[in-house]
Short mmCIF file of C-alpha atoms in Angstrom, two decimals:
data_model
loop_
_atom_site.label_atom_id
_atom_site.label_comp_id
_atom_site.label_asym_id
_atom_site.label_seq_id
_atom_site.Cartn_x
_atom_site.Cartn_y
_atom_site.Cartn_z
CA UNK A 21 -63.30 25.74 -16.40
CA UNK A 22 -62.81 23.29 -19.03
CA UNK A 23 -61.76 24.92 -22.20
CA UNK A 24 -61.44 21.89 -24.61
CA UNK A 25 -64.21 19.75 -23.28
CA UNK A 26 -62.38 16.61 -22.60
CA UNK A 27 -64.43 15.79 -19.38
CA UNK A 28 -63.15 15.28 -15.91
CA UNK A 29 -64.71 11.80 -15.07
CA UNK A 30 -62.09 9.25 -14.05
CA UNK A 31 -61.76 6.15 -15.96
CA UNK A 32 -59.52 3.10 -15.34
CA UNK A 33 -58.09 3.09 -18.70
CA UNK A 34 -56.81 6.97 -18.70
CA UNK A 35 -53.21 7.08 -18.67
CA UNK A 36 -52.49 3.17 -18.61
CA UNK A 37 -51.55 2.83 -22.29
CA UNK A 38 -49.20 -0.10 -21.89
CA UNK A 39 -51.48 -2.35 -19.86
CA UNK A 40 -54.27 -1.92 -22.15
CA UNK A 41 -52.13 -2.38 -25.21
CA UNK A 42 -50.45 -5.48 -23.56
CA UNK A 43 -53.91 -7.00 -22.97
CA UNK A 44 -54.69 -6.63 -26.88
CA UNK A 45 -51.46 -7.52 -28.44
CA UNK A 46 -48.99 -8.80 -25.70
CA UNK A 47 -46.47 -10.45 -28.18
CA UNK A 48 -46.24 -7.63 -30.74
CA UNK A 49 -43.10 -5.56 -30.92
CA UNK A 50 -43.81 -1.92 -29.88
CA UNK A 51 -40.36 -0.53 -29.65
CA UNK A 52 -36.99 -1.42 -31.38
CA UNK A 53 -33.80 0.15 -30.40
CA UNK A 54 -31.46 0.61 -33.47
CA UNK A 55 -28.67 1.64 -31.55
CA UNK A 56 -28.49 -1.44 -29.30
CA UNK A 57 -30.42 -3.94 -31.58
CA UNK A 58 -32.93 -4.64 -28.59
CA UNK A 59 -36.59 -5.16 -29.20
CA UNK A 60 -39.59 -4.83 -26.74
CA UNK A 61 -42.83 -6.34 -26.91
CA UNK A 62 -46.00 -4.63 -25.33
CA UNK A 63 -45.76 -7.06 -22.52
CA UNK A 64 -42.17 -6.17 -21.82
CA UNK A 65 -42.98 -2.56 -22.25
CA UNK A 66 -45.75 -2.92 -19.58
CA UNK A 67 -43.66 -4.63 -17.28
CA UNK A 68 -40.94 -2.06 -17.39
CA UNK A 69 -43.56 0.61 -16.86
CA UNK A 70 -44.97 -1.19 -13.82
CA UNK A 71 -41.46 -1.19 -12.25
CA UNK A 72 -40.64 2.51 -13.24
CA UNK A 73 -43.86 3.58 -11.96
CA UNK A 74 -42.89 2.43 -8.53
CA UNK A 75 -39.69 4.43 -8.62
CA UNK A 76 -41.64 7.52 -9.68
CA UNK A 77 -44.06 7.04 -6.65
CA UNK A 78 -41.16 6.76 -4.30
CA UNK A 79 -40.09 10.26 -5.61
CA UNK A 80 -43.48 11.99 -5.65
CA UNK A 81 -43.94 11.84 -9.33
CA UNK A 82 -47.51 11.29 -8.99
CA UNK A 83 -50.98 12.83 -8.85
CA UNK A 84 -50.92 12.82 -4.93
CA UNK A 85 -47.56 14.47 -4.89
CA UNK A 86 -47.21 17.51 -2.51
CA UNK A 87 -45.47 18.99 -5.58
CA UNK A 88 -48.85 18.96 -7.60
CA UNK A 89 -50.13 22.44 -8.81
CA UNK A 90 -52.56 24.45 -6.81
CA UNK A 91 -55.96 25.07 -8.22
CA UNK A 92 -55.68 27.58 -11.15
CA UNK A 93 -56.91 31.02 -10.39
CA UNK A 94 -59.42 32.96 -12.18
CA UNK A 95 -56.91 34.40 -14.53
CA UNK A 96 -55.70 31.13 -15.59
CA UNK A 97 -56.74 29.29 -18.98
CA UNK A 98 -57.56 25.61 -18.60
CA UNK A 99 -58.01 23.33 -15.41
CA UNK A 100 -55.60 20.59 -15.83
CA UNK A 101 -54.64 19.02 -12.52
CA UNK A 102 -50.78 18.81 -12.41
CA UNK A 103 -48.99 16.13 -10.35
CA UNK A 104 -45.21 15.80 -9.49
CA UNK A 105 -42.95 16.03 -12.45
CA UNK A 106 -39.99 13.96 -13.77
CA UNK A 107 -37.63 16.02 -15.94
CA UNK A 108 -35.38 14.15 -18.47
CA UNK A 109 -32.41 15.30 -20.50
CA UNK A 110 -31.76 12.55 -22.97
CA UNK A 111 -31.60 11.49 -26.56
CA UNK A 112 -34.17 8.84 -27.73
CA UNK A 113 -33.85 5.80 -25.32
CA UNK A 114 -36.24 3.02 -24.34
CA UNK A 115 -36.32 4.62 -20.91
CA UNK A 116 -37.88 7.78 -21.92
CA UNK A 117 -41.04 5.38 -23.25
CA UNK A 118 -40.83 3.84 -19.90
CA UNK A 119 -41.16 6.96 -18.18
CA UNK A 120 -44.18 7.90 -20.44
CA UNK A 121 -45.95 4.75 -19.67
CA UNK A 122 -45.12 5.12 -15.91
CA UNK A 123 -46.24 8.54 -15.52
CA UNK A 124 -49.51 7.46 -17.00
CA UNK A 125 -49.85 4.96 -14.16
CA UNK A 126 -48.88 7.31 -11.56
CA UNK A 127 -50.55 10.54 -12.60
CA UNK A 128 -47.25 12.29 -12.74
CA UNK A 129 -46.15 14.47 -15.54
CA UNK A 130 -43.22 13.71 -17.84
CA UNK A 131 -41.07 16.83 -18.84
CA UNK A 132 -38.53 15.97 -21.50
CA UNK A 133 -35.98 18.80 -21.76
CA UNK A 134 -33.97 19.48 -24.74
CA UNK A 135 -30.23 18.54 -24.71
CA UNK A 136 -29.50 21.19 -27.21
CA UNK A 137 -30.04 24.03 -24.82
CA UNK A 138 -27.26 26.14 -23.23
CA UNK A 139 -26.65 25.67 -19.46
CA UNK A 140 -28.68 29.07 -18.65
CA UNK A 141 -31.78 27.89 -20.56
CA UNK A 142 -31.57 24.42 -19.13
CA UNK A 143 -31.27 25.95 -15.61
CA UNK A 144 -34.23 28.28 -16.27
CA UNK A 145 -36.33 25.19 -17.46
CA UNK A 146 -35.42 23.14 -14.67
CA UNK A 147 -36.48 25.86 -12.19
CA UNK A 148 -39.72 26.44 -14.00
CA UNK A 149 -40.67 22.66 -14.15
CA UNK A 150 -39.80 22.19 -10.53
CA UNK A 151 -39.41 18.55 -10.92
CA UNK A 152 -39.26 15.79 -7.90
CA UNK A 153 -36.94 13.82 -9.98
CA UNK A 154 -34.28 14.52 -12.83
CA UNK A 155 -33.05 11.87 -15.15
CA UNK A 156 -30.20 12.53 -17.34
CA UNK A 157 -28.21 10.50 -19.99
CA UNK A 158 -24.65 10.24 -19.32
CA UNK A 159 -23.59 12.30 -22.42
CA UNK A 160 -25.33 15.29 -20.99
CA UNK A 161 -23.98 15.10 -17.40
CA UNK A 162 -21.82 18.08 -17.63
CA UNK A 163 -24.69 20.14 -19.15
CA UNK A 164 -26.84 19.29 -16.29
CA UNK A 165 -24.45 19.68 -13.61
CA UNK A 166 -23.77 23.10 -15.03
CA UNK A 167 -27.30 23.83 -15.30
CA UNK A 168 -27.95 22.61 -11.41
CA UNK A 169 -25.13 25.08 -10.26
CA UNK A 170 -26.52 27.99 -12.26
CA UNK A 171 -28.03 30.80 -10.24
CA UNK A 172 -31.23 30.44 -12.25
CA UNK A 173 -32.01 26.91 -11.04
CA UNK A 174 -33.56 26.28 -7.65
CA UNK A 175 -33.61 22.46 -8.02
CA UNK A 176 -31.49 20.40 -5.39
CA UNK A 177 -33.24 17.02 -5.57
CA UNK A 178 -32.19 13.51 -6.82
CA UNK A 179 -30.66 13.04 -10.13
CA UNK A 180 -30.49 9.68 -11.93
CA UNK A 181 -28.37 8.72 -14.72
CA UNK A 182 -28.74 6.59 -17.88
CA UNK A 183 -25.91 4.90 -19.50
CA UNK A 184 -22.53 5.89 -18.62
CA UNK A 185 -23.32 8.58 -16.06
CA UNK A 186 -21.53 10.17 -13.04
CA UNK A 187 -25.07 10.14 -11.34
CA UNK A 188 -26.43 7.13 -9.49
CA UNK A 189 -27.78 4.70 -12.18
CA UNK A 190 -31.46 4.92 -12.99
CA UNK A 191 -31.37 1.26 -13.89
CA UNK A 192 -30.20 0.24 -10.37
CA UNK A 193 -32.95 2.42 -8.77
CA UNK A 194 -35.77 0.82 -10.79
CA UNK A 195 -37.35 -1.97 -8.39
CA UNK A 196 -37.53 -5.29 -9.56
CA UNK A 197 -41.32 -5.66 -8.92
CA UNK A 198 -42.90 -5.65 -12.45
CA UNK A 199 -46.32 -6.84 -11.33
CA UNK A 200 -49.45 -4.57 -12.15
CA UNK A 201 -49.06 -0.93 -10.55
CA UNK A 202 -52.37 0.08 -8.63
CA UNK A 203 -52.33 3.86 -9.69
CA UNK A 204 -54.97 6.80 -8.79
CA UNK A 205 -58.10 7.63 -10.52
CA UNK A 206 -57.34 10.01 -13.46
CA UNK A 207 -59.45 12.17 -15.59
CA UNK A 208 -58.93 13.25 -19.13
CA UNK A 209 -58.20 16.72 -18.07
CA UNK A 210 -55.37 15.78 -15.75
CA UNK A 211 -51.67 16.59 -17.11
CA UNK A 212 -49.66 13.93 -18.62
CA UNK A 213 -46.79 15.80 -20.30
CA UNK A 214 -44.89 19.16 -20.43
CA UNK A 215 -43.25 19.93 -23.69
CA UNK A 216 -41.59 23.04 -24.07
CA UNK A 217 -41.75 25.49 -26.92
CA UNK A 218 -40.23 29.05 -27.34
CA UNK A 219 -41.88 32.35 -26.19
CA UNK A 220 -41.59 35.76 -27.65
CA UNK A 221 -38.69 36.53 -25.81
CA UNK A 222 -37.14 33.46 -26.57
CA UNK A 223 -37.30 32.00 -23.10
CA UNK A 224 -38.97 28.36 -23.53
CA UNK A 225 -42.51 27.87 -22.01
CA UNK A 226 -43.75 24.52 -20.95
CA UNK A 227 -47.06 23.53 -22.73
CA UNK A 228 -49.25 21.45 -20.72
CA UNK A 229 -50.67 18.47 -22.39
CA UNK A 230 -53.56 16.56 -20.78
CA UNK A 231 -54.38 12.82 -21.10
CA UNK A 232 -57.35 13.79 -23.20
CA UNK A 233 -55.53 15.87 -25.36
CA UNK A 234 -52.71 13.23 -26.17
CA UNK A 235 -55.47 10.74 -26.81
CA UNK A 236 -57.46 13.02 -29.02
CA UNK A 237 -54.30 13.62 -31.21
CA UNK A 238 -53.95 10.04 -31.67
CA UNK A 239 -57.43 9.51 -32.71
CA UNK A 240 -57.06 12.47 -35.17
CA UNK A 241 -53.88 11.08 -36.62
CA UNK A 242 -55.22 7.39 -36.92
CA UNK A 243 -58.39 8.59 -38.62
CA UNK A 244 -56.91 11.20 -40.97
CA UNK A 245 -53.72 9.48 -41.94
CA UNK A 246 -55.14 6.04 -41.95
CA UNK A 247 -52.70 4.39 -39.56
CA UNK A 248 -52.81 0.57 -39.24
CA UNK A 249 -51.51 -1.87 -36.57
CA UNK A 250 -48.97 -3.29 -39.07
CA UNK A 251 -47.36 -0.04 -39.34
CA UNK A 252 -43.72 0.75 -38.41
CA UNK A 253 -41.62 3.77 -38.59
CA UNK A 254 -38.24 5.03 -37.68
CA UNK A 255 -38.65 7.79 -35.14
CA UNK A 256 -36.25 10.76 -36.33
CA UNK A 257 -37.77 13.44 -34.24
CA UNK A 258 -35.99 14.10 -30.73
CA UNK A 259 -38.20 12.75 -27.58
CA UNK A 260 -37.86 16.26 -26.36
CA UNK A 261 -40.14 17.58 -29.12
CA UNK A 262 -43.77 16.99 -29.64
CA UNK A 263 -42.68 15.49 -32.99
CA UNK A 264 -40.98 12.68 -30.96
CA UNK A 265 -44.20 11.82 -29.21
CA UNK A 266 -47.19 12.90 -30.90
CA UNK A 267 -46.57 12.73 -34.59
CA UNK A 268 -46.30 9.01 -34.88
CA UNK A 269 -44.87 7.31 -31.64
CA UNK A 270 -48.06 7.49 -29.41
CA UNK A 271 -50.58 7.09 -32.29
CA UNK A 272 -48.81 3.91 -33.32
CA UNK A 273 -48.54 2.71 -29.79
CA UNK A 274 -52.33 3.24 -29.48
CA UNK A 275 -52.49 0.70 -32.28
CA UNK A 276 -50.16 -1.84 -31.21
CA UNK A 277 -47.74 -1.00 -34.02
CA UNK A 278 -43.78 -0.52 -34.08
CA UNK A 279 -41.53 2.51 -33.43
CA UNK A 280 -37.93 2.30 -34.13
CA UNK A 281 -35.54 4.61 -32.29
CA UNK A 282 -31.74 5.55 -32.37
CA UNK A 283 -29.41 7.91 -30.39
CA UNK A 284 -28.34 9.90 -33.40
CA UNK A 285 -29.76 10.68 -36.83
CA UNK A 286 -28.01 8.90 -39.54
CA UNK A 287 -29.38 8.96 -43.14
CA UNK A 288 -27.81 5.71 -44.09
CA UNK A 289 -29.09 4.07 -41.11
CA UNK A 290 -32.59 5.45 -41.48
CA UNK A 291 -32.75 4.04 -44.97
CA UNK A 292 -31.53 0.65 -43.82
CA UNK A 293 -34.46 0.77 -41.37
CA UNK A 294 -36.92 1.48 -44.07
CA UNK A 295 -35.53 -1.19 -46.17
CA UNK A 296 -34.86 -3.86 -43.51
CA UNK A 297 -37.78 -3.34 -41.28
CA UNK A 298 -40.23 -2.74 -44.07
CA UNK A 299 -41.24 0.80 -42.60
CA UNK A 300 -44.48 1.93 -43.76
CA UNK A 301 -44.37 5.62 -42.42
CA UNK A 302 -41.79 8.42 -42.47
CA UNK A 303 -42.22 11.88 -41.13
CA UNK A 304 -39.32 14.34 -40.68
CA UNK A 305 -38.03 17.78 -41.05
CA UNK A 306 -37.21 18.92 -44.52
CA UNK A 307 -33.39 19.03 -43.79
CA UNK A 308 -33.64 15.24 -42.87
CA UNK A 309 -35.46 14.25 -46.07
CA UNK A 310 -33.08 16.00 -48.09
CA UNK A 311 -30.15 14.37 -46.22
CA UNK A 312 -31.72 11.06 -47.02
CA UNK A 313 -31.87 11.83 -50.68
CA UNK A 314 -28.08 12.91 -50.49
CA UNK A 315 -27.10 9.58 -48.90
CA UNK A 316 -25.04 7.02 -50.45
CA UNK A 317 -27.67 4.35 -50.29
CA UNK A 318 -30.53 6.51 -51.63
CA UNK A 319 -30.68 5.03 -55.03
CA UNK A 320 -30.49 1.39 -53.82
CA UNK A 321 -32.74 1.46 -50.67
CA UNK A 322 -35.96 -0.33 -51.22
CA UNK A 323 -38.53 2.41 -50.25
CA UNK A 324 -41.56 0.34 -51.76
CA UNK A 325 -43.12 -0.32 -48.22
CA UNK A 326 -43.62 3.30 -47.47
CA UNK A 327 -47.34 4.41 -47.82
CA UNK A 328 -46.47 7.67 -47.36
CA UNK A 329 -43.97 10.29 -45.94
CA UNK A 330 -44.82 13.75 -44.48
CA UNK A 331 -42.47 16.94 -44.05
CA UNK A 332 -43.08 19.12 -41.01
CA UNK A 333 -41.24 21.81 -39.04
CA UNK A 334 -40.90 24.24 -41.90
CA UNK A 335 -41.44 24.44 -45.60
CA UNK A 336 -40.06 21.61 -47.83
CA UNK A 337 -38.37 22.56 -51.03
CA UNK A 338 -40.12 21.49 -54.35
CA UNK A 339 -36.90 19.62 -55.63
CA UNK A 340 -36.83 17.45 -52.49
CA UNK A 341 -40.36 16.55 -52.88
CA UNK A 342 -39.85 15.73 -56.43
CA UNK A 343 -37.00 13.42 -55.59
CA UNK A 344 -39.20 11.47 -53.11
CA UNK A 345 -41.78 11.23 -55.85
CA UNK A 346 -39.28 9.94 -58.26
CA UNK A 347 -38.80 7.05 -55.83
CA UNK A 348 -42.68 6.12 -55.78
CA UNK A 349 -43.11 7.83 -52.25
CA UNK A 350 -46.18 9.86 -51.44
CA UNK A 351 -44.57 12.69 -49.59
CA UNK A 352 -46.72 15.72 -48.67
CA UNK A 353 -46.20 18.64 -46.19
CA UNK A 354 -47.91 18.82 -42.89
CA UNK A 355 -48.53 21.54 -40.14
CA UNK A 356 -48.62 21.40 -36.58
CA UNK A 357 -47.35 22.96 -33.29
CA UNK A 358 -46.82 21.81 -29.64
CA UNK A 359 -49.94 23.96 -28.57
CA UNK A 360 -52.24 22.01 -30.89
CA UNK A 361 -52.04 18.50 -32.01
CA UNK A 362 -49.48 18.58 -33.49
CA UNK A 363 -51.25 16.58 -36.12
CA UNK A 364 -54.00 18.84 -37.72
CA UNK A 365 -54.13 18.34 -41.67
CA UNK A 366 -54.04 15.66 -44.22
CA UNK A 367 -53.96 15.55 -48.00
CA UNK A 368 -57.19 13.96 -49.42
CA UNK A 369 -56.93 10.70 -51.49
CA UNK A 370 -55.74 11.27 -54.89
CA UNK A 371 -54.56 14.73 -54.21
CA UNK A 372 -53.05 16.63 -57.15
CA UNK A 373 -49.31 17.64 -57.29
CA UNK A 374 -49.99 21.07 -57.86
CA UNK A 375 -51.48 21.27 -54.18
CA UNK A 376 -47.94 20.16 -52.87
CA UNK A 377 -47.31 23.72 -51.43
CA UNK A 378 -50.22 23.30 -49.10
CA UNK A 379 -50.60 21.27 -45.87
CA UNK A 380 -53.99 19.77 -47.01
CA UNK A 381 -57.39 20.03 -45.23
CA UNK A 382 -58.34 19.91 -41.81
CA UNK A 383 -58.56 16.36 -40.04
CA UNK A 384 -61.66 14.68 -38.83
CA UNK A 385 -61.81 16.60 -35.40
CA UNK A 386 -60.12 19.68 -36.27
CA UNK A 387 -61.50 23.19 -36.92
CA UNK A 388 -59.47 25.76 -38.78
CA UNK A 389 -59.90 29.24 -39.71
CA UNK A 390 -58.09 32.38 -41.10
CA UNK A 391 -58.94 35.40 -39.31
CA UNK A 392 -57.70 39.09 -39.65
CA UNK A 393 -56.27 41.30 -36.99
CA UNK A 394 -59.57 41.96 -35.33
CA UNK A 395 -60.44 38.30 -35.15
CA UNK A 396 -62.89 38.22 -37.84
CA UNK A 397 -62.86 35.34 -40.34
CA UNK A 398 -61.28 36.19 -43.70
CA UNK A 399 -62.70 35.68 -47.05
CA UNK A 400 -61.71 32.66 -49.14
CA UNK A 401 -58.13 32.99 -50.43
CA UNK A 402 -57.22 36.21 -48.16
CA UNK A 403 -54.07 35.73 -46.02
CA UNK A 404 -54.64 36.00 -42.04
CA UNK A 405 -53.71 34.30 -38.97
CA UNK A 406 -54.44 30.50 -38.91
CA UNK A 407 -56.45 29.58 -35.70
CA UNK A 408 -57.23 25.82 -34.88
CA UNK A 409 -59.73 24.28 -32.59
CA UNK A 410 -59.73 20.62 -31.46
CA UNK A 411 -60.14 18.54 -28.35
CA UNK A 412 -56.34 17.71 -28.95
CA UNK A 413 -55.28 21.20 -28.13
CA UNK A 414 -52.95 21.62 -25.23
CA UNK A 415 -54.39 22.98 -21.90
CA UNK A 416 -52.25 26.06 -21.45
CA UNK A 417 -48.58 27.23 -20.78
CA UNK A 418 -47.43 26.28 -17.29
CA UNK A 419 -47.15 29.24 -15.03
CA UNK A 420 -47.89 31.79 -17.87
CA UNK A 421 -51.64 32.95 -17.56
CA UNK A 422 -51.10 36.07 -19.76
CA UNK A 423 -49.62 34.08 -22.64
CA UNK A 424 -52.07 31.13 -22.10
CA UNK A 425 -55.05 33.59 -22.37
CA UNK A 426 -53.45 34.92 -25.54
CA UNK A 427 -52.88 31.70 -27.17
CA UNK A 428 -55.55 29.44 -25.82
CA UNK A 429 -58.23 31.91 -24.93
CA UNK A 430 -61.76 32.07 -26.40
CA UNK A 431 -62.61 35.21 -28.38
CA UNK A 432 -65.90 36.94 -27.39
CA UNK A 433 -68.71 35.25 -29.30
CA UNK A 434 -66.84 31.85 -29.71
CA UNK A 435 -68.55 28.64 -28.60
CA UNK A 436 -65.06 27.12 -28.03
CA UNK A 437 -61.45 28.35 -27.94
CA UNK A 438 -59.28 28.50 -30.88
CA UNK A 439 -55.62 28.21 -30.63
CA UNK A 440 -53.78 31.38 -32.06
CA UNK A 441 -50.97 29.83 -34.11
CA UNK A 442 -49.15 32.99 -35.01
CA UNK A 443 -48.65 31.87 -38.49
CA UNK A 444 -50.26 33.32 -41.46
CA UNK A 445 -52.30 31.16 -43.84
CA UNK A 446 -54.76 31.20 -46.72
CA UNK A 447 -57.56 28.67 -47.71
CA UNK A 448 -57.79 28.02 -51.49
CA UNK A 449 -61.07 27.44 -53.57
CA UNK A 450 -60.67 23.71 -52.94
CA UNK A 451 -60.34 24.02 -49.23
CA UNK A 452 -56.66 23.33 -49.00
CA UNK A 453 -54.70 25.47 -46.54
CA UNK A 454 -51.56 27.16 -47.38
CA UNK A 455 -49.02 28.51 -44.89
CA UNK A 456 -47.93 31.75 -46.14
CA UNK A 457 -45.34 32.83 -43.21
CA UNK A 458 -44.93 33.68 -39.65
CA UNK A 459 -46.90 36.59 -38.07
CA UNK A 460 -43.97 37.55 -35.94
CA UNK A 461 -40.19 37.34 -36.41
CA UNK A 462 -39.76 33.71 -35.10
CA UNK A 463 -38.26 31.39 -37.72
CA UNK A 464 -37.54 27.78 -37.91
CA UNK A 465 -34.14 26.32 -38.38
CA UNK A 466 -34.06 22.61 -38.60
CA UNK A 467 -37.28 22.02 -37.01
CA UNK A 468 -36.36 24.12 -33.92
CA UNK A 469 -37.92 27.60 -33.25
CA UNK A 470 -35.52 30.45 -33.09
CA UNK A 471 -36.47 33.86 -31.57
CA UNK A 472 -34.47 36.91 -32.81
CA UNK A 473 -35.03 38.96 -29.61
CA UNK A 474 -33.30 36.39 -27.43
CA UNK A 475 -30.36 36.17 -29.81
CA UNK A 476 -30.30 39.89 -30.21
CA UNK A 477 -30.21 40.34 -26.49
CA UNK A 478 -27.17 38.01 -26.08
CA UNK A 479 -25.26 39.71 -29.11
CA UNK A 480 -25.96 43.16 -27.81
CA UNK A 481 -23.71 42.43 -24.70
CA UNK A 482 -20.56 42.13 -27.09
CA UNK A 483 -18.19 44.96 -26.50
CA UNK A 484 -18.18 45.37 -30.47
CA UNK A 485 -21.91 45.47 -31.09
CA UNK A 486 -23.70 48.84 -30.73
CA UNK A 487 -27.08 47.66 -32.12
CA UNK A 488 -28.06 44.33 -33.77
CA UNK A 489 -31.15 42.74 -35.68
CA UNK A 490 -31.24 39.08 -36.49
CA UNK A 491 -33.30 37.98 -39.43
CA UNK A 492 -33.66 34.47 -41.11
CA UNK A 493 -31.93 33.56 -44.15
CA UNK A 494 -32.48 30.61 -46.51
CA UNK A 495 -30.08 27.60 -45.86
CA UNK A 496 -29.90 24.48 -47.90
CA UNK A 497 -29.36 22.08 -44.79
CA UNK A 498 -31.55 23.72 -42.30
CA UNK A 499 -34.08 25.46 -44.09
CA UNK A 500 -33.25 28.85 -42.43
CA UNK A 501 -30.55 29.99 -40.20
CA UNK A 502 -29.82 33.60 -38.70
CA UNK A 503 -28.08 36.44 -39.80
CA UNK A 504 -26.88 39.22 -37.58
CA UNK A 505 -27.09 42.54 -38.94
CA UNK A 506 -24.72 44.64 -36.73
CA UNK A 507 -24.07 48.37 -35.99
CA UNK A 508 -20.66 48.30 -34.45
CA UNK A 509 -16.95 47.46 -35.00
CA UNK A 510 -16.49 45.62 -38.17
CA UNK A 511 -13.50 43.62 -36.89
CA UNK A 512 -15.98 41.36 -35.44
CA UNK A 513 -16.30 38.09 -37.24
CA UNK A 514 -18.47 34.86 -37.29
CA UNK A 515 -15.88 32.85 -35.08
CA UNK A 516 -15.89 35.59 -32.47
CA UNK A 517 -19.77 35.54 -32.63
CA UNK A 518 -19.73 31.79 -32.34
CA UNK A 519 -17.28 31.87 -29.29
CA UNK A 520 -19.28 34.59 -27.55
CA UNK A 521 -22.75 32.73 -27.85
CA UNK A 522 -21.17 29.34 -26.72
CA UNK A 523 -22.82 28.50 -23.59
CA UNK A 524 -25.22 31.32 -23.55
CA UNK A 525 -27.51 30.02 -26.88
CA UNK A 526 -28.21 26.68 -28.19
CA UNK A 527 -26.02 26.32 -31.20
CA UNK A 528 -28.99 26.32 -33.68
CA UNK A 529 -29.70 29.68 -32.54
CA UNK A 530 -26.09 31.15 -33.17
CA UNK A 531 -26.24 33.19 -36.31
CA UNK A 532 -24.47 31.69 -39.43
CA UNK A 533 -24.24 35.05 -41.37
CA UNK A 534 -22.95 38.54 -40.48
CA UNK A 535 -23.43 41.81 -42.08
CA UNK A 536 -22.74 45.52 -40.98
CA UNK A 537 -24.68 48.89 -41.36
CA UNK A 538 -23.80 52.34 -40.35
CA UNK A 539 -27.22 52.59 -38.94
CA UNK A 540 -30.29 50.83 -38.65
CA UNK A 541 -33.32 52.04 -40.61
CA UNK A 542 -36.18 53.06 -38.68
CA UNK A 543 -40.06 53.30 -39.22
CA UNK A 544 -40.84 55.73 -36.45
CA UNK A 545 -39.19 57.33 -33.45
CA UNK A 546 -36.38 54.89 -32.22
CA UNK A 547 -38.39 51.93 -33.90
CA UNK A 548 -36.05 49.67 -36.19
CA UNK A 549 -37.80 48.86 -39.27
CA UNK A 550 -37.28 45.14 -39.31
CA UNK A 551 -38.82 44.65 -42.64
CA UNK A 552 -36.44 46.97 -44.44
CA UNK A 553 -33.51 45.15 -42.64
CA UNK A 554 -34.83 41.64 -43.98
CA UNK A 555 -35.47 43.25 -47.40
CA UNK A 556 -31.96 44.45 -47.74
CA UNK A 557 -30.13 41.50 -46.09
CA UNK A 558 -32.58 38.55 -46.28
CA UNK A 559 -31.00 36.89 -49.45
CA UNK A 560 -28.28 35.16 -47.47
#
């Protein structure tokens, strides 16, 4: 069944973003690489995509690939057809853009994987994605090699390297032929990207994004944020994250605007890009926005070209917002998730500063509601779970029908499916949506989801740990970090915790604080009262 109503009729334009954009603005710069100084016009991006598409087709990264997913069963939510996949482990590089445009041409699926994950996590994701080709930046050769050798990974196919890499060079493998690529018929319901998010157990789940969903997020973003062809932005989100693609990159590509990338985030460099490239837009996590205000060049940087800035990935401190406002920049908070959008809200024109703790009002083609535990819509001002509906919603989780049904499934009586966000929210009298917290224990550290159950599972294996609860505590740099509350041997210290978790958990998941208790508080037979633990230890 078609859940989100994208429609399955094939169109020639579906997927071939680079060719259509080239035909409209061939000489406009679409991508600038601040690390190398290279700039690429839309003509060049399309030529690179044509050549890359031929490479992908050779490896079965296409709609016609034998690796394509079988038709979904009756217990599955969504019906996106999934072709062969290419998995990529890399920082932000032009080749990732080539792969996005190229998979659009072949009908294949781009699956960027986080280079911040531990070997075990990366191995599990590679096994789950089951790609036809793996591409890795040389800086992460060891991580990928370790993941490929891990028992959890069954992939034994080709690996191509970017930059200085021990693997065969991706650049050498790309054919010289840059003529137009004749790809398959594609519909809006066909899958184009896998972007991974966390699960309730901490094991990442791949979210299936269709051509239609990606296009609709672009439409929503352009219409509610007022994007323009002359816009330019420094992209500070990683391209394994929905922020790296769907917040601004693809909407700006849609318009023929400019995106600036770099391998590493450097606050001074971003300020220079804003100043020297006359950047008009900036979206970043709160930690990045704060780091920019503390950079040496903050006071001298010319920010006058910025029409607006947005904070996403967690609450932004009032002091940071005021610092940006003092420089004349219209900074507000946004809200999104991989499973829907992620761009769902906007601040109305002339919004009042007292609304700064909200995320604004729903976009042109987004429905938002707040419901209680029974799925009934809450009264105005009451706190409940935020649910979203839009044609830009993702299709489902890959190979996870139960989790898909829980997140994407329609409730009885609904005309269309709402995405259950798991976040608590309220709507004020003026229609502004305020995010009040997380329904479950998950917390966000530096824009990355951290699931306590996963961290607790690892820590509980330490010989000096009898029991452990991980809770979020405030952090000036990352917004929130983990604190491990332990029953066990009190000679355990943070250095030992970090050493034990190294290679088992991504670094952002490793607790930064430690506390000990004689026994955990309980709220029932053998059930730990997590609320009591957080109330006692959650101050840092």
